Each structure stands twice: as C-alpha cells, then as structure tokens.
Coordinates of C-alpha atoms and ligand atoms in Angstrom, one line a residue:
M1 CA 134.2 182.2 152.3
D2 CA 131.7 184.9 153.3
K3 CA 132.1 185.8 157.0
N4 CA 128.4 185.1 157.4
N5 CA 129.0 181.5 156.5
V6 CA 131.1 180.8 159.5
L7 CA 129.4 179.7 162.7
K8 CA 131.3 181.6 165.4
N9 CA 130.7 179.4 168.4
K10 CA 132.3 176.1 167.9
N11 CA 132.2 175.0 171.5
F12 CA 129.9 172.1 171.0
D13 CA 129.6 169.1 173.2
I14 CA 127.0 166.4 172.5
K15 CA 126.9 165.5 176.2
N16 CA 125.0 168.8 176.8
I17 CA 122.2 167.9 174.4
K18 CA 119.0 166.2 175.5
V19 CA 116.8 167.2 172.5
I20 CA 117.5 167.2 168.8
Q21 CA 115.1 168.9 166.4
A22 CA 115.1 166.2 163.7
P23 CA 115.8 167.2 160.1
L24 CA 112.7 167.6 158.0
A25 CA 113.0 168.2 154.3
G26 CA 110.7 171.0 153.1
I27 CA 110.0 171.9 156.8
S28 CA 113.1 172.7 158.9
D29 CA 114.1 175.8 157.1
I30 CA 115.8 178.8 158.7
V31 CA 112.5 180.3 159.9
Y32 CA 111.4 177.0 161.5
R33 CA 114.7 176.5 163.3
N34 CA 114.8 180.1 164.6
H35 CA 111.3 179.8 166.0
I36 CA 112.4 176.7 167.9
R37 CA 115.6 178.4 169.1
H38 CA 113.4 181.3 170.4
H39 CA 112.0 178.8 173.0
S40 CA 115.0 176.5 173.5
K41 CA 118.5 177.9 173.8
S42 CA 120.1 174.5 174.0
C43 CA 118.5 172.0 171.7
L44 CA 120.4 170.9 168.7
L45 CA 118.8 172.3 165.6
S46 CA 119.1 170.5 162.2
T47 CA 118.9 171.7 158.6
E48 CA 116.9 169.8 156.1
M49 CA 118.9 167.2 154.2
L50 CA 121.3 168.8 151.7
S51 CA 122.1 166.8 148.6
S52 CA 125.8 166.2 148.1
E53 CA 125.1 165.9 144.3
A54 CA 123.5 169.4 144.3
L55 CA 126.2 170.9 146.5
K56 CA 128.8 169.9 143.8
N57 CA 127.2 172.4 141.4
V58 CA 125.9 175.0 143.8
P59 CA 128.3 175.1 146.8
N60 CA 126.5 177.9 148.6
P61 CA 122.7 177.3 148.2
K62 CA 120.1 179.4 150.0
I63 CA 118.9 176.3 151.8
A64 CA 122.2 176.3 153.7
D65 CA 121.7 179.8 155.1
F66 CA 121.7 180.1 158.9
K67 CA 121.9 182.7 161.7
Q68 CA 124.5 182.7 164.5
V69 CA 121.7 182.3 167.1
E70 CA 121.0 178.8 165.7
Y71 CA 124.2 177.4 167.4
P72 CA 124.3 174.5 168.1
L73 CA 123.3 173.6 164.5
S74 CA 123.6 170.3 162.6
F75 CA 123.9 170.2 158.8
Q76 CA 122.6 167.0 157.3
I77 CA 124.0 165.7 154.1
V78 CA 122.6 162.9 151.9
G79 CA 124.2 160.9 149.1
H80 CA 126.0 157.7 148.3
K81 CA 129.3 158.8 146.7
P82 CA 132.1 159.1 149.3
D83 CA 133.9 161.8 147.4
L84 CA 130.8 164.0 147.0
M85 CA 129.8 163.4 150.7
V86 CA 133.3 164.5 151.7
N87 CA 133.1 167.6 149.4
A88 CA 129.7 168.5 151.0
A89 CA 131.0 168.1 154.5
K90 CA 134.0 170.3 153.7
L91 CA 131.8 172.9 152.2
L92 CA 129.5 173.0 155.3
K93 CA 131.9 172.4 158.1
E94 CA 132.6 176.1 158.9
R95 CA 128.9 176.8 159.5
A96 CA 128.1 173.6 161.3
S97 CA 128.4 172.3 164.9
V98 CA 127.8 168.8 163.5
I99 CA 127.8 167.1 160.1
D100 CA 125.0 164.5 160.1
I101 CA 124.8 161.7 157.5
N102 CA 121.3 160.7 156.3
C103 CA 120.9 156.9 156.3
G104 CA 117.2 157.1 157.2
C105 CA 115.2 158.8 154.4
P106 CA 112.8 156.2 152.9
V107 CA 111.4 158.1 149.9
N108 CA 111.7 156.5 146.5
K109 CA 113.5 159.3 144.8
V110 CA 116.2 159.2 147.4
V111 CA 116.6 155.4 147.9
K112 CA 116.5 154.7 144.2
S113 CA 120.1 155.8 144.0
N114 CA 121.0 154.1 147.3
D115 CA 120.9 157.4 149.2
G116 CA 119.3 157.8 152.7
S117 CA 118.0 154.5 154.1
G118 CA 119.2 152.9 150.8
L119 CA 122.7 152.9 152.5
M120 CA 121.4 150.5 155.1
K121 CA 121.5 147.8 152.3
T122 CA 125.2 148.5 151.8
P123 CA 126.7 149.0 155.3
E124 CA 130.3 148.8 154.0
L125 CA 129.6 151.8 151.7
A126 CA 127.9 153.7 154.6
Y127 CA 131.0 152.9 156.7
E128 CA 133.3 154.2 154.0
I129 CA 131.3 157.4 153.7
A130 CA 131.1 158.0 157.5
K131 CA 134.9 157.3 157.9
A132 CA 135.8 159.6 155.0
V133 CA 133.5 162.4 156.3
K134 CA 134.8 162.1 159.8
S135 CA 138.5 162.4 158.6
A136 CA 137.5 165.4 156.4
V137 CA 136.1 167.6 159.2
D138 CA 137.3 168.8 162.6
I139 CA 133.9 168.9 164.1
P140 CA 131.6 166.1 165.4
M141 CA 130.0 163.7 162.8
S142 CA 126.7 161.9 163.4
V143 CA 124.6 159.4 161.6
K144 CA 120.8 159.1 161.5
F145 CA 119.4 155.7 160.5
R146 CA 116.5 153.3 160.7
L147 CA 116.1 149.7 162.0
G148 CA 116.9 148.3 158.6
W149 CA 115.7 148.1 155.0
S150 CA 112.8 145.9 155.9
Q151 CA 111.3 143.9 158.8
E152 CA 113.2 140.8 157.4
N153 CA 116.5 142.8 157.1
K154 CA 116.9 144.6 160.4
N155 CA 120.6 145.4 160.8
F156 CA 120.6 148.4 163.1
I157 CA 122.9 146.9 165.7
E158 CA 125.5 145.9 163.2
F159 CA 125.0 149.2 161.4
G160 CA 125.3 151.3 164.6
K161 CA 128.5 149.5 165.6
L162 CA 130.0 150.2 162.1
M163 CA 129.1 153.9 162.4
Q164 CA 130.7 154.0 165.8
K165 CA 133.8 152.3 164.4
A166 CA 133.8 154.9 161.5
G167 CA 134.1 157.6 164.1
A168 CA 130.6 158.8 164.6
D169 CA 130.3 161.0 167.7
F170 CA 126.7 160.0 168.2
V171 CA 123.8 158.4 166.4
T172 CA 120.1 158.9 166.0
L173 CA 117.9 155.8 165.5
H174 CA 114.3 156.1 164.1
G175 CA 112.6 152.9 165.3
R176 CA 111.1 152.0 161.9
C177 CA 112.4 150.1 158.9
R178 CA 112.5 151.7 155.4
S179 CA 109.6 149.5 154.3
D180 CA 107.4 150.9 157.1
L181 CA 107.8 154.4 155.7
Y182 CA 105.8 156.2 158.4
S183 CA 103.3 153.5 159.2
G184 CA 103.0 151.7 162.5
I185 CA 104.9 152.9 165.5
S186 CA 108.5 153.6 166.3
D187 CA 110.0 150.6 168.1
W188 CA 111.5 152.3 171.2
R189 CA 112.5 148.8 172.6
A190 CA 114.8 148.3 169.6
I191 CA 116.4 151.7 170.2
G192 CA 117.1 150.5 173.8
E193 CA 118.8 147.4 172.3
L194 CA 121.1 149.7 170.3
K195 CA 121.8 151.9 173.3
K196 CA 123.1 148.8 175.2
E197 CA 125.5 147.9 172.4
L198 CA 127.2 151.3 171.8
D199 CA 129.6 153.5 173.7
I200 CA 128.7 156.7 171.9
P201 CA 125.5 158.6 172.7
V202 CA 122.3 157.3 171.1
F203 CA 119.3 159.6 170.4
A204 CA 115.8 158.0 170.2
N205 CA 113.6 159.1 167.3
G206 CA 110.0 158.5 166.3
D207 CA 106.5 159.4 167.6
I208 CA 107.5 161.7 170.4
K209 CA 104.7 164.3 170.4
T210 CA 104.4 165.3 174.0
V211 CA 106.6 165.7 177.1
E212 CA 105.0 162.5 178.5
D213 CA 106.1 160.6 175.3
A214 CA 109.6 161.8 175.8
I215 CA 109.7 160.6 179.4
K216 CA 108.3 157.2 178.4
C217 CA 110.7 156.9 175.5
L218 CA 113.7 157.7 177.6
E219 CA 112.6 155.3 180.3
I220 CA 112.2 152.5 177.7
T221 CA 115.3 153.2 175.6
K222 CA 117.7 154.7 178.3
A223 CA 118.8 156.8 175.4
D224 CA 121.0 159.9 175.9
G225 CA 118.3 162.1 174.5
V226 CA 115.4 162.4 172.0
S227 CA 115.1 163.5 168.4
I228 CA 111.8 165.1 167.5
G229 CA 110.4 165.6 164.0
R230 CA 106.7 166.1 163.5
G231 CA 106.0 166.8 167.2
L232 CA 107.5 170.3 166.7
M233 CA 105.5 171.1 163.6
G234 CA 102.6 172.6 165.4
D235 CA 104.2 173.5 168.7
F236 CA 107.7 175.1 168.8
T237 CA 107.8 174.9 172.6
L238 CA 108.0 171.1 172.8
A239 CA 111.8 170.9 172.8
S240 CA 112.1 173.5 175.5
R241 CA 109.3 171.8 177.6
I242 CA 111.1 168.5 177.4
E243 CA 114.4 170.1 178.5
H244 CA 112.6 171.9 181.3
Y245 CA 111.2 168.6 182.6
L246 CA 114.5 166.9 182.4
L247 CA 116.1 169.7 184.4
T248 CA 113.4 170.3 187.0
G249 CA 111.1 167.3 187.0
R250 CA 108.1 169.7 186.3
I251 CA 105.9 169.6 183.3
I252 CA 104.9 172.8 181.6
E253 CA 101.5 172.5 179.9
E254 CA 101.4 172.6 176.1
P255 CA 100.3 176.0 174.7
N256 CA 96.5 176.5 174.3
L257 CA 94.8 177.2 171.0
E258 CA 95.1 180.9 171.3
E259 CA 98.9 180.7 171.9
K260 CA 99.3 178.2 169.1
I261 CA 97.4 180.5 166.7
R262 CA 99.6 183.4 167.7
M263 CA 102.7 181.1 167.1
L264 CA 101.3 180.1 163.7
L265 CA 100.7 183.7 162.6
C266 CA 104.3 184.7 163.5
H267 CA 105.5 181.6 161.6
I268 CA 103.5 182.6 158.5
E269 CA 104.7 186.2 158.7
D270 CA 108.3 185.1 158.8
E271 CA 107.9 182.7 155.9
I272 CA 106.2 185.5 153.9
E273 CA 109.2 187.7 154.7
L274 CA 111.5 184.9 153.4
R275 CA 109.5 183.7 150.4
G276 CA 107.0 186.5 149.5
E277 CA 103.3 186.2 150.2
I278 CA 102.3 183.7 147.4
N279 CA 105.0 181.2 148.1
G280 CA 105.0 181.8 151.9
I281 CA 101.3 181.0 152.2
K282 CA 101.8 177.9 149.9
F283 CA 104.7 176.7 152.1
M284 CA 102.7 177.1 155.3
R285 CA 99.8 174.8 154.1
K286 CA 101.8 171.8 155.4
F287 CA 101.6 173.1 158.9
Y288 CA 98.0 174.1 159.5
G289 CA 96.8 170.6 160.4
F290 CA 99.5 170.3 163.0
Y291 CA 98.8 173.6 164.7
I292 CA 95.0 173.0 164.9
S293 CA 95.1 169.2 165.5
K294 CA 93.4 169.5 168.9
V295 CA 90.5 171.6 167.7
K296 CA 87.1 169.9 167.1
N297 CA 86.5 169.7 163.3
A298 CA 90.2 170.2 162.7
S299 CA 90.3 168.4 159.3
K300 CA 87.3 170.5 158.0
Y301 CA 89.1 173.7 159.0
R302 CA 92.4 172.5 157.5
Q303 CA 90.6 171.9 154.2
V304 CA 89.5 175.5 154.3
L305 CA 92.8 177.0 155.3
V306 CA 94.8 175.2 152.6
Q307 CA 92.7 176.9 149.9
L308 CA 93.5 180.4 151.1
E309 CA 96.0 182.6 149.3
T310 CA 96.7 185.7 151.4
F311 CA 97.8 186.3 154.9
D312 CA 94.7 188.4 155.7
E313 CA 92.4 185.5 154.6
V314 CA 94.3 183.0 156.8
K315 CA 94.3 185.4 159.7
Q316 CA 90.6 186.0 159.5
T317 CA 89.9 182.3 159.2
L318 CA 92.1 181.5 162.2
D319 CA 90.4 184.2 164.3
G320 CA 87.0 182.6 163.3
I321 CA 88.3 179.1 164.3
L322 CA 89.4 180.5 167.7
C323 CA 86.1 182.2 168.3
L324 CA 84.1 179.1 167.5
S325 CA 86.4 176.9 169.6
L326 CA 86.1 179.2 172.6
G327 CA 82.3 179.2 172.1
N328 CA 82.0 182.9 171.4
Ligands
FMN1 C1 108.1 165.8 156.0 C2 109.3 165.1 156.5 C3 110.5 165.3 156.0 C4 111.6 164.6 156.5 N1 112.9 164.9 156.1 C5 114.0 164.3 156.6 C6 115.3 164.7 156.3 O1 115.5 165.6 155.5 N2 116.3 164.0 156.9 C7 116.1 162.9 157.8 O2 117.0 162.3 158.3 N3 114.8 162.6 158.1 C8 113.8 163.2 157.6 N4 112.5 162.9 158.0 C9 112.4 161.9 159.1 C10 112.3 162.6 160.4 O3 113.5 163.3 160.7 C11 112.0 161.6 161.6 O4 113.0 160.6 161.6 C12 110.6 161.0 161.4 O5 109.7 161.9 161.1 C13 110.2 160.3 162.7 O6 110.3 161.2 163.8 P1 108.9 161.9 164.3 O7 107.9 160.9 164.6 O8 109.4 162.7 165.5 O9 108.4 162.8 163.2 C14 111.4 163.6 157.5 C15 110.1 163.3 157.9 C16 109.1 164.0 157.4 C17 107.7 163.7 157.9

C-alpha cells in the first residue's frame, strides 16, 4: 500500500471526542474536511459513505483520499453483505482512526438493497456485519443509525444494544426514523433513552445548527457528544465553537456575513483546485444557500448564484450581496 494511504497517528481515543462531523455524501469530501480541521484540531472528521460493493472493484478510489492533518478521521462504509463490508473495512483500516457502519441512510437507491437504514429492518444481519467488521480491524468500529424503519417500527434501543454486543466502540443516533427522511425534528429525548441503556459512548445527531442547540441537545440527551451534518455546511467554525464552549463555558459568536463569504470563497477555490473550474463551481452550488442563509432575500440570491459558471462571476455576485447587506 502507498505510504500516503497510511494514517500515521493511530492514537485515537473516543473519550476525547465531543464533536463528530457527520458523514455527508456528496459534501464531506477532502476539501470540506480540511476546512473544518483548520478550525478544530480535535473533532472527529468523517468521510462520505463508501460503498462496499464499489470498493470490491476499485479498492483505492479518489473519494478515499485523505491528508495526515485530518486525524482523527472516520471512514464510513455502506452495504449489506458481511464479506464485502469486511473487505471494505480491511482496505480502509490503515488510513482510518475509526470504521463507521452506515445504518442510517434513508435514500431509496441505498435502502432498496437493504443498505443504510434498510439494515434496521434486519438487526441480526446488522449484528453479523458489525461483529465481522470489528474482528477484521484493530481500530475502533462505530455504527450510525436512526430510530427505526418507521414510526411504528422503532427499534433503536434493541438495535443499539446489539451493536454494543457486536463490539461497537461507540454509536451515533439520528433522532428520526427512515420514513421521516429529513422531515420533522430529531427526537433528542429518544437519544437520551438510548444513552441510559448503553455502556459505550452515544453521540446525538440531528438538527444541531448552533452552539446553543448543542448545549440544549447535550442537556436533554446526556450524550457523550454531538454529531453535526448540515450545521457545518455554511459555517466551518461550528465544531470548534461547540468544543470551545464545552471547554470554557464561553460562547464565541458565529462568523458574520463578511467572514462567511471569505470562508465560502476559500472553499470554492479549493474545490476548483480539486475538480477544475467547471465541476468545482457545479459542486459548490449545494452550499450557497447554507452560507448566505441569514441574509435578507437569501433564496433570491441563491437562485442567481446557482446559475453562475465561473469563479469570477460568483465572486462578483457575492461582493454585491455583501455590499447590499451592509447597506453600501
Ligand atoms: C446531503 C446529505 C448527505 C448525507 N450523507 C450521509 C452519509 O453518507 N452517511 C450517513 O451516515 N449519513 C448521511 N447523511 C445524514 C447525516 O449524516 C445526518 O445524520 C443528518 O443530516 C442529520 O444531521 P444534521 O441535522 O446535523 O444534518 C446525509 C445527509 C445529507 C443532508
């Protein structure tokens, strides 16, 4: 294996982690993770989910690239075949601080083959996979799951206990069912119920968008830490600001619009370096709404931004938005 595919620092202890950057397919690429790491030295970064089927044919895909500075870094795998999941975990273990098993993804193309949250319908199979992955790697293994397949079939307590029995070193619970997709709100009280039942650390996930949300979520759930997805999409400082509060009891204000636009421009530049201008600008269209969410007329501006095709056009438009927002 290429030396660059070995994560040098293997000294990882989940007890030191308070914030996990949640895996986001099509979002949490190497650029995204490195920007978060720039602000937080200690949060646990996560790759997007990596398909165990795809890894069978392409064992060293570009999507699994990483930088040493990303330590601690979790690699998430998705699939429903124990042998392929073990193969994926073995392929990735040298570069990972943690191997995370995806039992939460709700999208049709994933659950139709019983992957992601589809595994919550077959807890015995999820158990077999988790146990086999744990025995195949000498690093921590974790599982991310939801409350259950549907409101009528919530099995997160039983599921969490099974994952613990399978050897999971920690779990992350998103307080929604598969049938909710992303509607409604994450049920933090349910996450608190799981926390009471398990001996391993439990991380609370869903709808944490501010430091205040994290404080409230931790109060309600008594979880060991929080896992943040969309909250980081327009503000790379959120993980570090939560960690700062937990360490000092002091809240650092969220970046203002000027700072967020500066952050966005750096993000775009790095994506362009990775993907080229055409694809980099296309990729970034998913982020604009998050970065400018607090601006008056945000959705109108977003509609303009997503039509643009070059860095210069985006930069000029963002400068204009900033001037208008500051009343210049
Ligand atoms: C665009 C997008 C992609 C996602 N991709 C993944 C993924 O690859 N693996 C996973 O476990 N969850 C994935 N999720 C779910 C998130 O990790 C997280 O559980 C969910 O967004 C709720 O947390 P949040 O409210 O902090 O965003 C994805 C969510 C979104 C919105």
